[in-house]
PDB file of C-alpha atoms and ligand atoms in Angstrom:
ATOM      1  CA  UNK A   1     120.524 115.509  80.412  1.00  0.00           C
ATOM      2  CA  UNK A   2     117.986 113.109  81.948  1.00  0.00           C
ATOM      3  CA  UNK A   3     117.221 114.391  85.423  1.00  0.00           C
ATOM      4  CA  UNK A   4     118.019 111.926  88.225  1.00  0.00           C
ATOM      5  CA  UNK A   5     115.831 111.144  91.222  1.00  0.00           C
ATOM      6  CA  UNK A   6     116.116 110.332  94.914  1.00  0.00           C
ATOM      7  CA  UNK A   7     113.421 107.838  95.773  1.00  0.00           C
ATOM      8  CA  UNK A   8     112.437 105.469  98.549  1.00  0.00           C
ATOM      9  CA  UNK A   9     110.049 102.616  97.841  1.00  0.00           C
ATOM     10  CA  UNK A  10     108.127 101.105 100.734  1.00  0.00           C
ATOM     11  CA  UNK A  11     105.781  98.156 100.399  1.00  0.00           C
ATOM     12  CA  UNK A  12     105.191  94.662 101.717  1.00  0.00           C
ATOM     13  CA  UNK A  13     107.419  91.815 100.622  1.00  0.00           C
ATOM     14  CA  UNK A  14     105.975  90.627  97.319  1.00  0.00           C
ATOM     15  CA  UNK A  15     104.422  94.009  96.445  1.00  0.00           C
ATOM     16  CA  UNK A  16     106.586  94.106  93.315  1.00  0.00           C
ATOM     17  CA  UNK A  17     109.202  96.554  94.637  1.00  0.00           C
ATOM     18  CA  UNK A  18     112.120  94.677  93.047  1.00  0.00           C
ATOM     19  CA  UNK A  19     110.572  94.633  89.571  1.00  0.00           C
ATOM     20  CA  UNK A  20     109.385  98.224  89.763  1.00  0.00           C
ATOM     21  CA  UNK A  21     112.674  99.528  91.175  1.00  0.00           C
ATOM     22  CA  UNK A  22     114.578  97.939  88.280  1.00  0.00           C
ATOM     23  CA  UNK A  23     112.274  99.721  85.828  1.00  0.00           C
ATOM     24  CA  UNK A  24     112.449 103.059  87.663  1.00  0.00           C
ATOM     25  CA  UNK A  25     116.210 102.768  87.842  1.00  0.00           C
ATOM     26  CA  UNK A  26     116.366 102.474  84.021  1.00  0.00           C
ATOM     27  CA  UNK A  27     113.854 105.289  83.554  1.00  0.00           C
ATOM     28  CA  UNK A  28     115.614 107.815  85.787  1.00  0.00           C
ATOM     29  CA  UNK A  29     119.105 106.388  85.162  1.00  0.00           C
ATOM     30  CA  UNK A  30     119.893 106.036  88.840  1.00  0.00           C
ATOM     31  CA  UNK A  31     121.274 103.072  90.794  1.00  0.00           C
ATOM     32  CA  UNK A  32     118.788 100.640  92.311  1.00  0.00           C
ATOM     33  CA  UNK A  33     120.042 100.142  95.842  1.00  0.00           C
ATOM     34  CA  UNK A  34     118.440  97.087  97.381  1.00  0.00           C
ATOM     35  CA  UNK A  35     119.669  96.212 100.855  1.00  0.00           C
ATOM     36  CA  UNK A  36     118.318  92.664 100.397  1.00  0.00           C
ATOM     37  CA  UNK A  37     120.356  92.237  97.171  1.00  0.00           C
ATOM     38  CA  UNK A  38     123.475  93.639  98.861  1.00  0.00           C
ATOM     39  CA  UNK A  39     123.072  91.206 101.750  1.00  0.00           C
ATOM     40  CA  UNK A  40     122.415  88.266  99.429  1.00  0.00           C
ATOM     41  CA  UNK A  41     125.636  89.131  97.558  1.00  0.00           C
ATOM     42  CA  UNK A  42     127.543  89.040 100.866  1.00  0.00           C
ATOM     43  CA  UNK A  43     125.953  85.675 101.719  1.00  0.00           C
ATOM     44  CA  UNK A  44     126.981  84.308  98.327  1.00  0.00           C
ATOM     45  CA  UNK A  45     130.561  85.472  98.805  1.00  0.00           C
ATOM     46  CA  UNK A  46     130.530  83.592 102.094  1.00  0.00           C
ATOM     47  CA  UNK A  47     132.318  86.364 103.983  1.00  0.00           C
ATOM     48  CA  UNK A  48     132.146  86.320 107.810  1.00  0.00           C
ATOM     49  CA  UNK A  49     129.637  89.168 107.550  1.00  0.00           C
ATOM     50  CA  UNK A  50     127.654  87.230 104.908  1.00  0.00           C
ATOM     51  CA  UNK A  51     127.427  84.201 107.197  1.00  0.00           C
ATOM     52  CA  UNK A  52     126.134  86.359 110.019  1.00  0.00           C
ATOM     53  CA  UNK A  53     123.601  88.091 107.744  1.00  0.00           C
ATOM     54  CA  UNK A  54     122.421  84.709 106.466  1.00  0.00           C
ATOM     55  CA  UNK A  55     121.358  83.731 109.987  1.00  0.00           C
ATOM     56  CA  UNK A  56     119.026  86.728 110.266  1.00  0.00           C
ATOM     57  CA  UNK A  57     117.752  86.470 106.719  1.00  0.00           C
ATOM     58  CA  UNK A  58     116.866  82.792 106.690  1.00  0.00           C
ATOM     59  CA  UNK A  59     114.808  83.309 109.855  1.00  0.00           C
ATOM     60  CA  UNK A  60     113.088  86.313 108.277  1.00  0.00           C
ATOM     61  CA  UNK A  61     114.507  88.595 111.012  1.00  0.00           C
ATOM     62  CA  UNK A  62     115.846  92.125 110.462  1.00  0.00           C
ATOM     63  CA  UNK A  63     119.562  92.864 110.765  1.00  0.00           C
ATOM     64  CA  UNK A  64     120.482  95.299 113.563  1.00  0.00           C
ATOM     65  CA  UNK A  65     119.812  98.936 112.612  1.00  0.00           C
ATOM     66  CA  UNK A  66     123.416 100.129 113.100  1.00  0.00           C
ATOM     67  CA  UNK A  67     124.774  97.446 110.759  1.00  0.00           C
ATOM     68  CA  UNK A  68     122.367  98.144 107.923  1.00  0.00           C
ATOM     69  CA  UNK A  69     122.588 101.937 108.360  1.00  0.00           C
ATOM     70  CA  UNK A  70     126.394 101.700 107.962  1.00  0.00           C
ATOM     71  CA  UNK A  71     126.027  99.697 104.742  1.00  0.00           C
ATOM     72  CA  UNK A  72     123.554 102.170 103.242  1.00  0.00           C
ATOM     73  CA  UNK A  73     125.564 105.213 104.285  1.00  0.00           C
ATOM     74  CA  UNK A  74     128.631 103.805 102.556  1.00  0.00           C
ATOM     75  CA  UNK A  75     126.681 102.974  99.391  1.00  0.00           C
ATOM     76  CA  UNK A  76     125.003 106.397  99.164  1.00  0.00           C
ATOM     77  CA  UNK A  77     128.402 108.096  99.434  1.00  0.00           C
ATOM     78  CA  UNK A  78     129.508 106.551  96.106  1.00  0.00           C
ATOM     79  CA  UNK A  79     129.740 108.882  93.155  1.00  0.00           C
ATOM     80  CA  UNK A  80     126.840 107.456  91.086  1.00  0.00           C
ATOM     81  CA  UNK A  81     124.389 108.027  93.935  1.00  0.00           C
ATOM     82  CA  UNK A  82     125.881 111.422  94.731  1.00  0.00           C
ATOM     83  CA  UNK A  83     125.662 112.581  91.097  1.00  0.00           C
ATOM     84  CA  UNK A  84     122.400 111.035  89.845  1.00  0.00           C
ATOM     85  CA  UNK A  85     120.472 109.983  92.943  1.00  0.00           C
ATOM     86  CA  UNK A  86     119.152 106.513  93.824  1.00  0.00           C
ATOM     87  CA  UNK A  87     116.185 104.273  94.398  1.00  0.00           C
ATOM     88  CA  UNK A  88     116.232 102.721  97.829  1.00  0.00           C
ATOM     89  CA  UNK A  89     114.507  99.341  98.022  1.00  0.00           C
ATOM     90  CA  UNK A  90     114.223  97.600 101.392  1.00  0.00           C
ATOM     91  CA  UNK A  91     115.597 100.535 103.391  1.00  0.00           C
ATOM     92  CA  UNK A  92     114.469 102.101 105.664  1.00  0.00           C
ATOM     93  CA  UNK A  93     112.569  99.346 107.419  1.00  0.00           C
ATOM     94  CA  UNK A  94     112.384 100.831 110.935  1.00  0.00           C
ATOM     95  CA  UNK A  95     111.838 104.334 112.277  1.00  0.00           C
ATOM     96  CA  UNK A  96     115.464 104.394 113.520  1.00  0.00           C
ATOM     97  CA  UNK A  97     116.644 103.709 109.955  1.00  0.00           C
ATOM     98  CA  UNK A  98     114.362 106.451 108.591  1.00  0.00           C
ATOM     99  CA  UNK A  99     115.763 108.944 111.103  1.00  0.00           C
ATOM    100  CA  UNK A 100     119.317 107.972 110.111  1.00  0.00           C
ATOM    101  CA  UNK A 101     118.420 108.394 106.427  1.00  0.00           C
ATOM    102  CA  UNK A 102     117.348 111.994 107.025  1.00  0.00           C
ATOM    103  CA  UNK A 103     120.809 112.643 108.416  1.00  0.00           C
ATOM    104  CA  UNK A 104     122.602 110.807 105.617  1.00  0.00           C
ATOM    105  CA  UNK A 105     120.674 112.723 102.908  1.00  0.00           C
ATOM    106  CA  UNK A 106     120.823 116.084 104.686  1.00  0.00           C
ATOM    107  CA  UNK A 107     122.472 117.847 101.713  1.00  0.00           C
ATOM    108  CA  UNK A 108     120.402 116.155  99.004  1.00  0.00           C
ATOM    109  CA  UNK A 109     117.023 115.266 100.493  1.00  0.00           C
ATOM    110  CA  UNK A 110     114.739 112.510  99.159  1.00  0.00           C
ATOM    111  CA  UNK A 111     112.294 113.674  96.427  1.00  0.00           C
ATOM    112  CA  UNK A 112     109.515 111.332  97.441  1.00  0.00           C
ATOM    113  CA  UNK A 113     108.738 108.218  99.467  1.00  0.00           C
ATOM    114  CA  UNK A 114     106.360 105.858  97.705  1.00  0.00           C
ATOM    115  CA  UNK A 115     104.215 103.293  99.444  1.00  0.00           C
ATOM    116  CA  UNK A 116     103.467 100.598  96.887  1.00  0.00           C
ATOM    117  CA  UNK A 117     100.142  99.291  98.156  1.00  0.00           C
ATOM    118  CA  UNK A 118      99.218  95.644  97.627  1.00  0.00           C
ATOM    119  CA  UNK A 119      96.811  93.771  99.934  1.00  0.00           C
ATOM    120  CA  UNK A 120      98.247  91.051 102.189  1.00  0.00           C
ATOM    121  CA  UNK A 121      96.308  88.185 100.522  1.00  0.00           C
ATOM    122  CA  UNK A 122      97.779  89.083  97.155  1.00  0.00           C
ATOM    123  CA  UNK A 123     101.384  89.323  98.395  1.00  0.00           C
ATOM    124  CA  UNK A 124     101.082  85.868  99.992  1.00  0.00           C
ATOM    125  CA  UNK A 125     100.060  84.474  96.621  1.00  0.00           C
ATOM    126  CA  UNK A 126     102.864  86.317  94.834  1.00  0.00           C
ATOM    127  CA  UNK A 127     105.537  85.249  97.338  1.00  0.00           C
ATOM    128  CA  UNK A 128     104.607  81.581  97.001  1.00  0.00           C
ATOM    129  CA  UNK A 129     104.938  81.884  93.205  1.00  0.00           C
ATOM    130  CA  UNK A 130     108.086  84.053  93.211  1.00  0.00           C
ATOM    131  CA  UNK A 131     111.359  82.797  91.709  1.00  0.00           C
ATOM    132  CA  UNK A 132     114.601  84.803  91.497  1.00  0.00           C
ATOM    133  CA  UNK A 133     117.912  84.545  89.684  1.00  0.00           C
ATOM    134  CA  UNK A 134     120.594  83.408  92.101  1.00  0.00           C
ATOM    135  CA  UNK A 135     123.212  85.491  90.293  1.00  0.00           C
ATOM    136  CA  UNK A 136     121.664  88.823  89.292  1.00  0.00           C
ATOM    137  CA  UNK A 137     118.467  88.842  91.372  1.00  0.00           C
ATOM    138  CA  UNK A 138     116.125  89.216  88.353  1.00  0.00           C
ATOM    139  CA  UNK A 139     112.552  88.410  89.335  1.00  0.00           C
ATOM    140  CA  UNK A 140     110.336  85.732  87.810  1.00  0.00           C
ATOM    141  CA  UNK A 141     107.372  83.682  88.937  1.00  0.00           C
ATOM    142  CA  UNK A 142     105.825  80.335  88.154  1.00  0.00           C
ATOM    143  CA  UNK A 143     103.370  82.203  85.921  1.00  0.00           C
ATOM    144  CA  UNK A 144     106.056  84.254  84.132  1.00  0.00           C
ATOM    145  CA  UNK A 145     109.152  82.037  84.074  1.00  0.00           C
ATOM    146  CA  UNK A 146     112.345  82.670  82.080  1.00  0.00           C
ATOM    147  CA  UNK A 147     112.222  81.797  78.348  1.00  0.00           C
ATOM    148  CA  UNK A 148     114.411  78.670  78.598  1.00  0.00           C
ATOM    149  CA  UNK A 149     113.822  76.404  81.575  1.00  0.00           C
ATOM    150  CA  UNK A 150     114.907  77.969  84.872  1.00  0.00           C
ATOM    151  CA  UNK A 151     117.842  79.853  83.341  1.00  0.00           C
ATOM    152  CA  UNK A 152     117.849  83.629  83.786  1.00  0.00           C
ATOM    153  CA  UNK A 153     117.050  85.635  80.603  1.00  0.00           C
ATOM    154  CA  UNK A 154     119.345  88.437  81.774  1.00  0.00           C
ATOM    155  CA  UNK A 155     122.535  86.654  82.896  1.00  0.00           C
ATOM    156  CA  UNK A 156     122.100  82.888  82.411  1.00  0.00           C
ATOM    157  CA  UNK A 157     122.118  82.209  86.181  1.00  0.00           C
ATOM    158  CA  UNK A 158     119.924  79.602  87.902  1.00  0.00           C
ATOM    159  CA  UNK A 159     116.424  80.794  88.751  1.00  0.00           C
ATOM    160  CA  UNK A 160     115.270  79.408  92.105  1.00  0.00           C
ATOM    161  CA  UNK A 161     112.911  79.974  95.016  1.00  0.00           C
ATOM    162  CA  UNK A 162     114.405  82.327  97.609  1.00  0.00           C
ATOM    163  CA  UNK A 163     115.481  80.451 100.745  1.00  0.00           C
ATOM    164  CA  UNK A 164     113.506  82.938 102.870  1.00  0.00           C
ATOM    165  CA  UNK A 165     110.322  82.454 100.833  1.00  0.00           C
ATOM    166  CA  UNK A 166     109.314  79.559 103.088  1.00  0.00           C
ATOM    167  CA  UNK A 167     105.887  79.753 104.696  1.00  0.00           C
ATOM    168  CA  UNK A 168     107.367  80.343 108.178  1.00  0.00           C
ATOM    169  CA  UNK A 169     109.845  83.057 107.127  1.00  0.00           C
ATOM    170  CA  UNK A 170     107.197  84.774 104.985  1.00  0.00           C
ATOM    171  CA  UNK A 171     104.827  84.982 107.970  1.00  0.00           C
ATOM    172  CA  UNK A 172     107.612  86.407 110.144  1.00  0.00           C
ATOM    173  CA  UNK A 173     108.640  88.978 107.507  1.00  0.00           C
ATOM    174  CA  UNK A 174     105.060  90.138 107.000  1.00  0.00           C
ATOM    175  CA  UNK A 175     104.599  90.384 110.768  1.00  0.00           C
ATOM    176  CA  UNK A 176     107.763  92.502 111.009  1.00  0.00           C
ATOM    177  CA  UNK A 177     106.532  94.645 108.139  1.00  0.00           C
ATOM    178  CA  UNK A 178     103.328  95.396 110.051  1.00  0.00           C
ATOM    179  CA  UNK A 179     105.056  96.137 113.361  1.00  0.00           C
ATOM    180  CA  UNK A 180     108.349  97.765 112.252  1.00  0.00           C
ATOM    181  CA  UNK A 181     107.921  99.106 108.730  1.00  0.00           C
ATOM    182  CA  UNK A 182     104.248 100.105 108.466  1.00  0.00           C
ATOM    183  CA  UNK A 183     104.790 102.893 111.098  1.00  0.00           C
ATOM    184  CA  UNK A 184     107.090 104.515 108.512  1.00  0.00           C
ATOM    185  CA  UNK A 185     104.046 105.265 106.390  1.00  0.00           C
ATOM    186  CA  UNK A 186     102.752 107.549 109.152  1.00  0.00           C
ATOM    187  CA  UNK A 187     106.223 108.926 109.731  1.00  0.00           C
ATOM    188  CA  UNK A 188     106.622 110.024 106.097  1.00  0.00           C
ATOM    189  CA  UNK A 189     103.004 111.142 105.787  1.00  0.00           C
ATOM    190  CA  UNK A 190     103.519 113.560 108.672  1.00  0.00           C
ATOM    191  CA  UNK A 191     106.628 114.901 106.949  1.00  0.00           C
ATOM    192  CA  UNK A 192     104.584 115.447 103.765  1.00  0.00           C
ATOM    193  CA  UNK A 193     106.893 113.154 101.795  1.00  0.00           C
ATOM    194  CA  UNK A 194     104.597 110.187 101.180  1.00  0.00           C
ATOM    195  CA  UNK A 195     102.733 109.212  98.014  1.00  0.00           C
ATOM    196  CA  UNK A 196     100.640 106.027  97.964  1.00  0.00           C
ATOM    197  CA  UNK A 197     100.595 104.171  94.642  1.00  0.00           C
ATOM    198  CA  UNK A 198      98.300 101.243  93.886  1.00  0.00           C
ATOM    199  CA  UNK A 199     100.518  98.218  93.186  1.00  0.00           C
ATOM    200  CA  UNK A 200      97.724  95.976  91.880  1.00  0.00           C
ATOM    201  CA  UNK A 201      97.515  95.433  88.114  1.00  0.00           C
ATOM    202  CA  UNK A 202      99.796  94.716  85.185  1.00  0.00           C
ATOM    203  CA  UNK A 203     103.438  95.636  85.945  1.00  0.00           C
ATOM    204  CA  UNK A 204     103.412  98.124  83.009  1.00  0.00           C
ATOM    205  CA  UNK A 205     100.409  99.931  84.492  1.00  0.00           C
ATOM    206  CA  UNK A 206     102.042 100.058  87.911  1.00  0.00           C
ATOM    207  CA  UNK A 207     105.255 101.472  86.385  1.00  0.00           C
ATOM    208  CA  UNK A 208     103.260 104.181  84.590  1.00  0.00           C
ATOM    209  CA  UNK A 209     101.524 105.093  87.879  1.00  0.00           C
ATOM    210  CA  UNK A 210     104.851 105.275  89.699  1.00  0.00           C
ATOM    211  CA  UNK A 211     106.489 107.489  87.076  1.00  0.00           C
ATOM    212  CA  UNK A 212     103.463 109.794  87.034  1.00  0.00           C
ATOM    213  CA  UNK A 213     103.579 110.062  90.846  1.00  0.00           C
ATOM    214  CA  UNK A 214     107.320 110.764  90.939  1.00  0.00           C
ATOM    215  CA  UNK A 215     107.191 113.314  88.111  1.00  0.00           C
ATOM    216  CA  UNK A 216     104.245 115.133  89.709  1.00  0.00           C
ATOM    217  CA  UNK A 217     106.133 115.350  92.998  1.00  0.00           C
ATOM    218  CA  UNK A 218     109.364 116.463  91.380  1.00  0.00           C
ATOM    219  CA  UNK A 219     107.521 119.145  89.352  1.00  0.00           C
ATOM    220  CA  UNK A 220     105.950 120.406  92.596  1.00  0.00           C
ATOM    221  CA  UNK A 221     109.350 120.465  94.244  1.00  0.00           C
ATOM    222  CA  UNK A 222     110.761 122.532  91.402  1.00  0.00           C
ATOM    223  CA  UNK A 223     107.807 124.940  91.272  1.00  0.00           C
TER     224      UNK A 223
HETATM  225  P1  AMP B 301     114.432  91.880 101.037  1.00  0.00           P
HETATM  226  O1  AMP B 301     115.073  91.272  99.828  1.00  0.00           O
HETATM  227  O2  AMP B 301     114.325  93.365 100.965  1.00  0.00           O
HETATM  228  O3  AMP B 301     113.105  91.219 101.378  1.00  0.00           O
HETATM  229  O4  AMP B 301     115.416  91.588 102.274  1.00  0.00           O
HETATM  230  C1  AMP B 301     115.753  90.266 102.632  1.00  0.00           C
HETATM  231  C2  AMP B 301     116.209  90.206 104.083  1.00  0.00           C
HETATM  232  O5  AMP B 301     117.384  91.026 104.265  1.00  0.00           O
HETATM  233  C3  AMP B 301     115.221  90.742 105.112  1.00  0.00           C
HETATM  234  O6  AMP B 301     114.239  89.779 105.455  1.00  0.00           O
HETATM  235  C4  AMP B 301     116.158  91.063 106.281  1.00  0.00           C
HETATM  236  O7  AMP B 301     116.592  89.890 106.930  1.00  0.00           O
HETATM  237  C5  AMP B 301     117.368  91.657 105.550  1.00  0.00           C
HETATM  238  N1  AMP B 301     117.235  93.124 105.332  1.00  0.00           N
HETATM  239  C6  AMP B 301     117.111  93.765 104.142  1.00  0.00           C
HETATM  240  N2  AMP B 301     116.991  95.096 104.323  1.00  0.00           N
HETATM  241  C7  AMP B 301     117.031  95.305 105.669  1.00  0.00           C
HETATM  242  C8  AMP B 301     116.932  96.470 106.488  1.00  0.00           C
HETATM  243  N3  AMP B 301     116.740  97.691 105.954  1.00  0.00           N
HETATM  244  N4  AMP B 301     117.020  96.301 107.831  1.00  0.00           N
HETATM  245  C9  AMP B 301     117.216  95.091 108.383  1.00  0.00           C
HETATM  246  N5  AMP B 301     117.303  93.955 107.669  1.00  0.00           N
HETATM  247  C10 AMP B 301     117.211  94.048 106.316  1.00  0.00           C
END
């Protein structure tokens, strides 16, 4: 049987986490759990919670820790994540969320936390060019668009610019990354759980680096 994995991916917005998590999720056959995708689904369904989340998201602000921790705890309790593991994308984003995650995964700890490193100038360029499928969240860009117009290759949905990829919201999200999320790198480094992977280069190269880093860490864990 293909062994599963329990991974956390950290990295600035636009570092390529979404694309790489999709690939890692296929490779290790584990669910890709993206808090951003879960929130966007709630916004699309136009539930009272979705409308509230939309307010935070369109301003580029973070949702309150207790709300997002509850969502992740519920998702990680599902049988696929319990059996095979998971790739967490977009969570944790604050030290309080990281502390809660230790508690949530007490019985099956995380294998490795990866910091996907991409310089700020490059992510700004990538975010301006980014386009996503409104329905399934597949990632594209103006330089690698879908095959037919702006129709998603995966599900046929409309491919658009994310509403929070405006200049103002991008600046706010990157600022929050530096103040709230970057301290997690230190937090995980001190716990000996962090691996830094260079996120610059062709997506295939980056995937190969990520798999090599995860496998090396898992082999060490088993040894
Ligand atoms: P993302 O797609 O990961 O960039 O997330 C989009 C937006 O969802 C963020 O800008 C936040 O408003 C919200 N969000 C996603 N994950 C979290 C989290 N772990 N904590 C708080 N807010 C979050």
